[in-house]
Short mmCIF file of C-alpha atoms in Angstrom, two decimals:
data_model
loop_
_atom_site.label_atom_id
_atom_site.label_comp_id
_atom_site.label_asym_id
_atom_site.label_seq_id
_atom_site.Cartn_x
_atom_site.Cartn_y
_atom_site.Cartn_z
CA UNK S 212 134.98 -33.40 27.08
CA UNK S 213 132.75 -34.44 24.21
CA UNK S 214 131.67 -38.04 23.88
CA UNK S 215 133.77 -40.31 21.68
CA UNK S 216 132.37 -43.41 19.95
CA UNK S 217 134.77 -46.19 18.97
CA UNK S 218 134.25 -49.39 17.01
CA UNK S 219 135.32 -52.37 19.10
CA UNK S 220 135.54 -56.14 18.80
CA UNK S 221 133.06 -57.52 21.30
CA UNK S 222 130.76 -60.54 20.93
CA UNK S 223 127.76 -58.57 22.25
CA UNK S 224 128.14 -55.01 20.96
CA UNK S 225 130.23 -53.25 18.33
CA UNK S 226 130.51 -49.67 19.64
CA UNK S 227 131.53 -48.05 22.88
CA UNK S 228 130.75 -44.41 23.58
CA UNK S 229 132.69 -42.82 26.42
CA UNK S 230 132.44 -39.37 27.91
CA UNK S 231 134.78 -38.68 30.80
CA UNK S 232 133.01 -35.45 31.75
CA UNK S 233 129.28 -36.18 31.60
CA UNK S 234 127.08 -33.54 33.22
CA UNK S 235 123.87 -31.71 32.26
CA UNK S 236 125.04 -30.94 28.72
CA UNK S 237 123.46 -33.47 26.37
CA UNK S 238 125.87 -36.00 24.82
CA UNK S 239 125.30 -38.20 21.76
CA UNK S 240 126.03 -41.93 21.79
CA UNK S 241 124.22 -42.56 18.49
CA UNK S 242 122.44 -40.33 15.98
CA UNK S 243 120.45 -43.30 14.70
CA UNK S 244 118.74 -46.39 16.12
CA UNK S 245 120.87 -48.50 18.48
CA UNK S 246 120.61 -51.20 21.14
CA UNK S 247 122.29 -50.69 24.52
CA UNK S 248 123.91 -53.71 26.16
CA UNK S 249 126.18 -52.18 28.80
CA UNK S 250 126.21 -48.99 30.90
CA UNK S 251 129.06 -47.99 33.20
CA UNK S 252 128.60 -44.83 35.28
CA UNK S 253 131.19 -43.68 37.81
CA UNK S 254 129.88 -41.39 40.57
CA UNK S 255 132.80 -42.04 42.95
CA UNK S 256 133.80 -38.40 42.40
CA UNK S 257 130.66 -36.99 44.09
CA UNK S 258 129.33 -37.05 47.65
CA UNK S 259 125.70 -36.70 46.50
CA UNK S 260 123.34 -38.89 44.48
CA UNK S 261 122.95 -38.00 40.79
CA UNK S 262 120.78 -39.31 37.95
CA UNK S 263 121.83 -40.64 34.55
CA UNK S 264 119.15 -39.90 31.93
CA UNK S 265 118.98 -41.44 28.45
CA UNK S 266 116.72 -40.21 25.65
CA UNK S 267 115.40 -41.96 22.52
CA UNK S 268 115.16 -38.71 20.58
CA UNK S 269 117.15 -36.84 17.96
CA UNK S 270 116.72 -33.51 19.76
CA UNK S 271 115.70 -33.90 23.41
CA UNK S 272 115.87 -31.07 25.91
CA UNK S 273 117.31 -31.88 29.36
CA UNK S 274 114.75 -30.85 31.96
CA UNK S 275 111.82 -30.83 29.51
CA UNK S 276 111.82 -34.05 27.44
CA UNK S 277 110.75 -37.23 29.27
CA UNK S 278 113.79 -39.53 29.53
CA UNK S 279 113.37 -43.13 28.34
CA UNK S 280 115.72 -44.32 31.08
CA UNK S 281 116.69 -42.85 34.46
CA UNK S 282 119.29 -44.52 36.67
CA UNK S 283 119.90 -43.25 40.21
CA UNK S 284 123.62 -43.25 40.93
CA UNK S 285 124.35 -43.35 44.66
CA UNK S 286 126.96 -40.99 46.08
CA UNK S 287 130.55 -42.23 45.90
CA UNK S 288 129.55 -45.35 43.91
CA UNK S 289 130.12 -46.83 40.49
CA UNK S 290 127.13 -48.48 38.77
CA UNK S 291 127.32 -51.10 36.00
CA UNK S 292 124.19 -52.24 34.15
CA UNK S 293 124.12 -55.20 31.80
CA UNK S 294 121.19 -55.40 29.37
CA UNK S 295 121.54 -58.98 28.15
CA UNK S 296 118.85 -58.72 25.46
CA UNK S 297 119.67 -55.10 24.64
CA UNK S 298 117.59 -51.99 25.29
CA UNK S 299 116.31 -50.51 22.03
CA UNK S 300 116.57 -46.82 21.23
CA UNK S 301 114.72 -46.59 17.90
CA UNK S 302 115.55 -42.98 16.95
CA UNK S 303 118.84 -41.97 18.61
CA UNK S 304 120.64 -42.21 21.95
CA UNK S 305 121.40 -39.01 23.85
CA UNK S 306 122.36 -38.83 27.54
CA UNK S 307 123.14 -36.49 30.44
CA UNK S 308 123.69 -36.58 34.22
CA UNK S 309 121.88 -34.21 36.59
CA UNK S 310 121.23 -33.95 40.32
CA UNK S 311 117.42 -34.14 40.08
CA UNK S 312 115.31 -37.25 39.42
CA UNK S 313 112.37 -37.36 37.01
CA UNK S 314 111.92 -35.30 33.87
CA UNK S 315 112.74 -31.91 35.36
CA UNK S 316 116.15 -30.86 36.49
CA UNK S 317 119.08 -29.32 34.70
CA UNK S 318 121.63 -28.98 37.51
CA UNK S 319 125.01 -30.55 36.80
CA UNK S 320 126.67 -32.68 39.48
CA UNK S 321 129.45 -31.03 41.50
CA UNK S 322 131.97 -33.05 39.48
CA UNK S 323 131.23 -34.47 36.01
CA UNK S 324 131.09 -38.26 35.66
CA UNK S 325 132.82 -40.85 33.50
CA UNK S 326 130.13 -42.69 31.51
CA UNK S 327 130.64 -45.56 29.06
CA UNK S 328 127.91 -47.12 26.90
CA UNK S 329 128.25 -50.38 24.96
CA UNK S 330 125.83 -50.46 22.03
CA UNK S 331 125.27 -51.77 18.50
#
């Protein structure tokens, strides 16, 4: 499923991007500058650790471009991150989930994840 961005009424952020099938294919949360306030990543569907990677780039390449943020998602767990002051992505916000940590790695998890990003 492709990511869907909705305008919402929230005192902290005005948009929520959700992709219920996030894997190694790059998804777009924002094509322009944005601030991230909330990340929700559900890895309860997998029995192995995976890694959420976010890029501040209009055209990153998964496995080649250095991610600006990497979050390790433990097996069979859901992870919520609150960024009270906001995390700035000055160009764009693209994201993917792969099995490998670090810059390299293009292998999709066994089962794609549900990822939600609150941003403005």
